[in-house]
Short mmCIF file of C-alpha atoms and ligand atoms in Angstrom, two decimals:
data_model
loop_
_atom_site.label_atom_id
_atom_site.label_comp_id
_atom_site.label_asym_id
_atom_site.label_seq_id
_atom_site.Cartn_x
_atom_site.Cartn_y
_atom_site.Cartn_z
CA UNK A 1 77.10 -186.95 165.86
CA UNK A 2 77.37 -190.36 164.20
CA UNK A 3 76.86 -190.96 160.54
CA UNK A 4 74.19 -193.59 159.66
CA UNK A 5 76.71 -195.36 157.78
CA UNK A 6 79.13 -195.40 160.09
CA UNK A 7 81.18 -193.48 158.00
CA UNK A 8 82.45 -190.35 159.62
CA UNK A 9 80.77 -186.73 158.53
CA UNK A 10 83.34 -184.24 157.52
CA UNK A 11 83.03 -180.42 158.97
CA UNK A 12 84.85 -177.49 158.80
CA UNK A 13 86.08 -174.64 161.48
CA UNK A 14 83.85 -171.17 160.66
CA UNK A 15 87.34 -169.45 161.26
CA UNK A 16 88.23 -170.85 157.62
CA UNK A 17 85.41 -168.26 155.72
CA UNK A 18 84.50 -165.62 158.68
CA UNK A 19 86.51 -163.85 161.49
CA UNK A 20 83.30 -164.06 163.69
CA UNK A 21 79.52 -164.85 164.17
CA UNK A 22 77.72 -161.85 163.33
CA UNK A 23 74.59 -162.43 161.06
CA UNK A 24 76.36 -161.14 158.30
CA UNK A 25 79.33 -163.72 158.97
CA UNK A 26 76.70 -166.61 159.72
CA UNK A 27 75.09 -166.42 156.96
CA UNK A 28 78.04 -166.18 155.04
CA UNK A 29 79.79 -169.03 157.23
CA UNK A 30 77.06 -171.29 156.58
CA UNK A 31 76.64 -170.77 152.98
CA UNK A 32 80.32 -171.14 152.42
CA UNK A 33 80.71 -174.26 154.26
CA UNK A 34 77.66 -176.03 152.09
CA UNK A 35 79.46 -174.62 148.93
CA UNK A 36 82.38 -176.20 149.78
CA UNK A 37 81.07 -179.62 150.10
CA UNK A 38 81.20 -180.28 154.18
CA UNK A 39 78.69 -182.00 156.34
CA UNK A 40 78.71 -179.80 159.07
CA UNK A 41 80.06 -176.65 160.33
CA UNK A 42 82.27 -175.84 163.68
CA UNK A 43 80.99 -172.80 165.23
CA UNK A 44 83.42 -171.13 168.06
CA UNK A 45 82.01 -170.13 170.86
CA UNK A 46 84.81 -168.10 172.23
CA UNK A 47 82.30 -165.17 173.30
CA UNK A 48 79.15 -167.25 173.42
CA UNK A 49 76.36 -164.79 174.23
CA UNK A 50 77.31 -162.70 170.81
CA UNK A 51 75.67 -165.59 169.00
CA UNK A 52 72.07 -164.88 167.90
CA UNK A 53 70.81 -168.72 168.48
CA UNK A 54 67.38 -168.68 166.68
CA UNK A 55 68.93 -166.69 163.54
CA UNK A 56 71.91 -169.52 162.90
CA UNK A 57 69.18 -172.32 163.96
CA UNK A 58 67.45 -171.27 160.90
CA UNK A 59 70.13 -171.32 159.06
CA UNK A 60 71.21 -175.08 159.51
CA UNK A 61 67.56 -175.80 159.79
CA UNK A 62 67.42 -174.09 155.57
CA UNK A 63 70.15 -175.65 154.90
CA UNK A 64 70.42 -179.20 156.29
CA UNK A 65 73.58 -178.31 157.82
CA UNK A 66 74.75 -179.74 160.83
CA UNK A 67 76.71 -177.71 163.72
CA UNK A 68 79.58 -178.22 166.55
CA UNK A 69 80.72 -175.69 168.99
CA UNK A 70 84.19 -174.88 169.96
CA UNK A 71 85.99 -172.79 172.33
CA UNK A 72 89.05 -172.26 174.05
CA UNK A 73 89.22 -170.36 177.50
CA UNK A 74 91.55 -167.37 178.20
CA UNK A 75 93.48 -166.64 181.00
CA UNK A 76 90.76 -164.20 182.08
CA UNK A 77 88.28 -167.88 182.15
CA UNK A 78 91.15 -170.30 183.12
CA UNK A 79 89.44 -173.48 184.93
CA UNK A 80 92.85 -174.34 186.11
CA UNK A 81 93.68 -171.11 187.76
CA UNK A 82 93.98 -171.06 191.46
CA UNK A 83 92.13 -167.88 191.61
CA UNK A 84 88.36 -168.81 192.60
CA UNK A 85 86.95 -165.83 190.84
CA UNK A 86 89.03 -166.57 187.25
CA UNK A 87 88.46 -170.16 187.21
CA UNK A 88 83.70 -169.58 188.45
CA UNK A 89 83.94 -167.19 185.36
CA UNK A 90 85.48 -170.11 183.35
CA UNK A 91 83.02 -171.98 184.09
CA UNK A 92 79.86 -169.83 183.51
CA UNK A 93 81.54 -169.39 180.14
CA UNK A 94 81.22 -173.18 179.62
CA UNK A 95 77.73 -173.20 180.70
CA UNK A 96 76.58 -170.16 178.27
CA UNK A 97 78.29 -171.95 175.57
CA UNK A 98 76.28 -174.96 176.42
CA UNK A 99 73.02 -173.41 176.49
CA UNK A 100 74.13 -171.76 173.09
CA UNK A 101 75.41 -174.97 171.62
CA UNK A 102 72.36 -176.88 172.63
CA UNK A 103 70.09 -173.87 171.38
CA UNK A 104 71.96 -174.38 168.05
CA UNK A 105 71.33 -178.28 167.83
CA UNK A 106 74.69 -179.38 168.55
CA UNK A 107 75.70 -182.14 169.55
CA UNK A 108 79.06 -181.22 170.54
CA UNK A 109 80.91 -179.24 172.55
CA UNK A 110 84.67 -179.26 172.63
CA UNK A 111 88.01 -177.50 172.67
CA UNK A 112 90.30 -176.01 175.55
CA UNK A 113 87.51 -176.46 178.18
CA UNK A 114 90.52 -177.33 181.03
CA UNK A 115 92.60 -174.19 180.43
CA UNK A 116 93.30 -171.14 179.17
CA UNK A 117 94.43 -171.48 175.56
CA UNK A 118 97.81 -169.97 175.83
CA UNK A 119 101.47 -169.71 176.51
CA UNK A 120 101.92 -170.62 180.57
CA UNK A 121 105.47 -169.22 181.88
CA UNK A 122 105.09 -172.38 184.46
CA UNK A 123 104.09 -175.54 184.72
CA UNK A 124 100.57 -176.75 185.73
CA UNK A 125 99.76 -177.10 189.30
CA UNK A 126 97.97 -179.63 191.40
CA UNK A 127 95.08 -177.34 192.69
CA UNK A 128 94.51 -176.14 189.15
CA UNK A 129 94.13 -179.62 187.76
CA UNK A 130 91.66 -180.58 190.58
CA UNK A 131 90.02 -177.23 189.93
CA UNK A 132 89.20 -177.54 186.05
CA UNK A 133 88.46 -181.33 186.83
CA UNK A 134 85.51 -180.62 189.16
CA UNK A 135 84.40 -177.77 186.92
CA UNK A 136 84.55 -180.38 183.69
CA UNK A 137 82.72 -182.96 186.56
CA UNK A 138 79.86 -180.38 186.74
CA UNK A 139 79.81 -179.22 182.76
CA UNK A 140 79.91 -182.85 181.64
CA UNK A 141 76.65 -183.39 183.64
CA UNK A 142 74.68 -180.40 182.07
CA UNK A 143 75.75 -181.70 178.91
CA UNK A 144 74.73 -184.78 179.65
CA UNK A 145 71.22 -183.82 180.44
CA UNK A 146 71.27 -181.60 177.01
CA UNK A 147 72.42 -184.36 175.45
CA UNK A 148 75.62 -182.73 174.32
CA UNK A 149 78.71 -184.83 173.55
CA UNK A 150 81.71 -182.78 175.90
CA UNK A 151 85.52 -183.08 174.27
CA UNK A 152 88.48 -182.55 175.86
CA UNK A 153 91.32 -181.25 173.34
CA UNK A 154 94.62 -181.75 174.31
CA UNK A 155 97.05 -179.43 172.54
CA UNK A 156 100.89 -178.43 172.23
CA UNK A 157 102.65 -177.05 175.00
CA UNK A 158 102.49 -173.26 174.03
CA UNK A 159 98.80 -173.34 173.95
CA UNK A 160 98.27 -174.89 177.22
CA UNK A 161 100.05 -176.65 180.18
CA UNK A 162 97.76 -179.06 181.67
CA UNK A 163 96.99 -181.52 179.24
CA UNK A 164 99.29 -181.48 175.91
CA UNK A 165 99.07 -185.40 174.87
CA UNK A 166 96.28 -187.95 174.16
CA UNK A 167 96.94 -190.03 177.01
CA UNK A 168 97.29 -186.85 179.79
CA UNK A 169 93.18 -186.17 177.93
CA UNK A 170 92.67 -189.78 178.60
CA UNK A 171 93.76 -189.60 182.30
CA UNK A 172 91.88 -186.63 183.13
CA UNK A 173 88.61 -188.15 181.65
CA UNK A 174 88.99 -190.96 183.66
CA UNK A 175 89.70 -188.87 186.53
CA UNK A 176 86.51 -186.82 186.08
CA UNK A 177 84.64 -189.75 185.52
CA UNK A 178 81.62 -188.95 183.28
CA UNK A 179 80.65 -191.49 180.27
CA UNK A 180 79.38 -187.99 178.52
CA UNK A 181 83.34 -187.05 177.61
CA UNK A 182 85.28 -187.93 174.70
CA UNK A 183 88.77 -187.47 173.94
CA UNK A 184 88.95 -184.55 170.95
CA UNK A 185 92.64 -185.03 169.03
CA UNK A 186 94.11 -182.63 166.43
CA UNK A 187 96.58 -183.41 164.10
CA UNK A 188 98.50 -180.71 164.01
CA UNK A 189 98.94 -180.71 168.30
CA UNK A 190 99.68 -184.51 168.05
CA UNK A 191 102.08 -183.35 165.60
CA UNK A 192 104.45 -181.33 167.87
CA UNK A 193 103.82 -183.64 170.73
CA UNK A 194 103.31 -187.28 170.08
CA UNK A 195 103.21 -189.34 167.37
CA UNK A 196 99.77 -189.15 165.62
CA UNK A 197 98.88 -192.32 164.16
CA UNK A 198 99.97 -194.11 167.53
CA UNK A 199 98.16 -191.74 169.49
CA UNK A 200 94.67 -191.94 167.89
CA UNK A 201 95.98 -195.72 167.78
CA UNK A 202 95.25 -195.52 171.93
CA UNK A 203 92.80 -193.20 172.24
CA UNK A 204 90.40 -195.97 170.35
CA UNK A 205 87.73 -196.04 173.13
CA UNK A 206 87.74 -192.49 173.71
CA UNK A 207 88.53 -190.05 170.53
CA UNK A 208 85.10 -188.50 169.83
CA UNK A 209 86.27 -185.57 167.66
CA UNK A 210 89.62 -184.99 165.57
CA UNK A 211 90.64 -181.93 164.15
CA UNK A 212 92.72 -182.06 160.54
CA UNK A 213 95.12 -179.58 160.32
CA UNK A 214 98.40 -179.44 158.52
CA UNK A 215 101.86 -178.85 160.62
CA UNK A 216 101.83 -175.28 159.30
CA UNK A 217 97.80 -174.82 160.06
CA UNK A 218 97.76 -173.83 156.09
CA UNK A 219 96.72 -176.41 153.21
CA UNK A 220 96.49 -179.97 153.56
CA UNK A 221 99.50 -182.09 152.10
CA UNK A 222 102.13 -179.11 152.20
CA UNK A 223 103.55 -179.49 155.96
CA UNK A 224 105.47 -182.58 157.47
CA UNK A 225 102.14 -184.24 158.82
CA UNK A 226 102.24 -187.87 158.04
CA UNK A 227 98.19 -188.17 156.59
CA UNK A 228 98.48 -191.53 155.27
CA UNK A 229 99.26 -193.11 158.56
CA UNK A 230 96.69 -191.35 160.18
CA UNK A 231 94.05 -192.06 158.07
CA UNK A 232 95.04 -195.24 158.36
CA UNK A 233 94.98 -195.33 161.89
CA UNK A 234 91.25 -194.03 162.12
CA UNK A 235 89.99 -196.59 159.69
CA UNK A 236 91.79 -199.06 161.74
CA UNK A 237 90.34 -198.16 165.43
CA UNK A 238 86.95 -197.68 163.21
CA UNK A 239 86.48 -194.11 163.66
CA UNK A 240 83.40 -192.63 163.09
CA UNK A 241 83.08 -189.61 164.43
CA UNK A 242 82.95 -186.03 163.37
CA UNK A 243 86.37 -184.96 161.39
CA UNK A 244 86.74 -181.22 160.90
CA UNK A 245 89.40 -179.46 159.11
CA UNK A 246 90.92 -176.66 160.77
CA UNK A 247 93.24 -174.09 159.08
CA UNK A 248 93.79 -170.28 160.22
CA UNK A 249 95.17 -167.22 158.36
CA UNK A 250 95.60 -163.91 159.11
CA UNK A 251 93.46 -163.49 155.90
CA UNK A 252 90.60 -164.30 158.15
CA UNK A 253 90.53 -164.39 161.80
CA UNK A 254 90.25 -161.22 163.89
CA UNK A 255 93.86 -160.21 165.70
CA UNK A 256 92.78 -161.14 168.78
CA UNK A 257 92.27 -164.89 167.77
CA UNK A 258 95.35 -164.32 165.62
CA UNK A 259 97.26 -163.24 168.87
CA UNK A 260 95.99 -166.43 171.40
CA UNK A 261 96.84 -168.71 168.27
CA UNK A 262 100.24 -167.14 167.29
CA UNK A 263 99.36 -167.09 163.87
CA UNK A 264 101.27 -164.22 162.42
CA UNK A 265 101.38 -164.94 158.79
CA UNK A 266 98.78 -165.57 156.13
CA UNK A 267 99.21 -169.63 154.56
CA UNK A 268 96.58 -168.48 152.09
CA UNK A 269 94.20 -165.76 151.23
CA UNK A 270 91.02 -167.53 149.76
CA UNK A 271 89.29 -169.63 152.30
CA UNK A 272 86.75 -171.39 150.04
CA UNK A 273 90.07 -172.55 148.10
CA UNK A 274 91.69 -173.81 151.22
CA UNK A 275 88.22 -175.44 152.22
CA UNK A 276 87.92 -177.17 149.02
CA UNK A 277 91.28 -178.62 148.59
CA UNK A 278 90.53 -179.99 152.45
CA UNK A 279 87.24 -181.85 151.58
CA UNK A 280 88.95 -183.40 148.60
CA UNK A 281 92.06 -184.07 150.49
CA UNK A 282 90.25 -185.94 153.17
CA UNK A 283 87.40 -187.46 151.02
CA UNK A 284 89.85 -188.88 148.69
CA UNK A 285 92.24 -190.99 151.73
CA UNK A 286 88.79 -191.65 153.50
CA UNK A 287 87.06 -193.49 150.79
CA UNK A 288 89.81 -195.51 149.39
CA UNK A 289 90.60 -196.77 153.34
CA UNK A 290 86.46 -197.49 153.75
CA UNK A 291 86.41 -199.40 150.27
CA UNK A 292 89.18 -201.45 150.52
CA UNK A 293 88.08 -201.95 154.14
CA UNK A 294 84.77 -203.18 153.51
CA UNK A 295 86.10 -205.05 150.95
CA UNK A 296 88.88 -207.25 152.88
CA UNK A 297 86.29 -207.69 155.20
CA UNK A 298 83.06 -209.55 152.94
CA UNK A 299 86.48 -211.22 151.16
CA UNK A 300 87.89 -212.13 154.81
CA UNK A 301 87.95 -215.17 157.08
CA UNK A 302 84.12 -215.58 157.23
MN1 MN B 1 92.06 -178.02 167.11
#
């Protein structure tokens, strides 16, 4: 998903508003998320044939919306498990979640597609890094043909073990070799691991997809996340991809999602509220970067 402008589109996470995908919640999700001023709206996937396709197609189709899809895998669907029957369920997962995301008319599909999304109690292994590589090698190429965009999110080391920093994503793209992956960064990971700005910094040819969230996961501009430098950094490296805020309370998500996440305590209760203050927040440091951009540039060297 590319903005005609070249000006990234700004989404949201579905977790923000609903705790799943029922009708009830889609319709809710969706309407929400177009309330609140966002381009397009991240659906998870984390239990992809419990989405009714054609009833959230018409949806985006009556509202103009746009979609993702998301998903992290368990340790019941862990690519990178050693165990052949674990890692072929992870990967039929993917695939239903492809068929769903393509059904949808996304574009993208992204997330903890390597791993399980979870606390490991050892380090990652050499067979299970091979293992989720040739699964991605096969997923990528479905996607490919759907033309769905596939992104690799590397996140902090108690949600995963294989790939926690930008340039481990980088590595294994490379490694599985298909043009059809991008590298998917999230502030708030980059935050406990790396240093943000620098990392999106590298990632230039490959970041497809970013995640906003704050150090905390709660509102924007109330953790330790250093926002100016990032957004600095994307307008630098020219980003224009999709940007979707992601924030999770227990106001919201189910306990189960709560549990995988470790997110024990509620950062806020109203989700449009949180939403809001996002779009703003991010509008607001994007459009003074594009301005002045554009504007150094027609007052440049040529
Ligand atoms: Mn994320």
């Amino acid at each position: 998903m590319r903005s005609a402008n070249a000006r990234p589109l700004v989404g949201i996470h579905a977790l923000v508003f609903v705790s799943g995908w029922s009708q009830e919640e889609a319709t809710r999700g969706v309407r929400l998320c177009r309330e609140t001023g966002y381009d397009f709206i991240e659906i998870p996937l984390l239990d992809p044939t419990s989405v009714d396709v054609a009833s959230t197609s018409a949806l985006l189709d009556e509202t103009g919306l746009e979609a993702t899809c998301s998903l992290g895998l368990s340790f019941d669907t862990d690519t990178s498990a050693v165990d052949l029957e674990v890692a072929t369920r992870g990967e039929r997962l993917l695939e239903q979640a492809l068929e769903v995301a393509h059904g949808l008319g996304a574009h993208y599909l992204g997330g903890v597609i390597y791993s399980a999304m979870g606390k490991y109690m050892e380090p990652a292994t050499v067979a299970g890094r091979r293992a989720a590589r040739e699964i991605l090698k096969r997923i990528a190429a479905r996607a490919e043909a759907l033309d769905v965009r596939v992104g690799v999110e590397p996140v902090n080391r108690y949600e995963s073990n294989l790939l926690n920093t930008s340039s481990q994503a980088i590595e294994f793209i490379q490694d599985v070799g298909s043009p059809n992956l991008v590298v998917h960064l999230d502030t708030y990971h980059m935050n406990i691991e790396e240093e943000p700005a620098s990392a999106i910094r590298a990632a230039a040819d490959y970041l497809g997809y970013v995640h906003v969230g704050e150090s905390n996961r709660g509102y924007l501009g109330r953790g330790t996340i250093d926002f100016e430098a990032i957004f600095d950094a994307l307008v630098a490296i020219k980003y224009a991809g999709p940007i979707a805020f992601e924030s999770f309370s227990t106001a919201v998500i189910s306990q189960d999602f709560a549990s995988a996440l470790a997110v024990w305590r509620e950062p806020w209760t109203d989700g449009t509220d949180v939403a809001r203050h996002a779009r703003e927040f991010i509008r607001a440091r994007l459009e003074s970067r594009i301005t002045s951009d554009a504007g150094s540039e027609s007052h440049g060297k040529k």
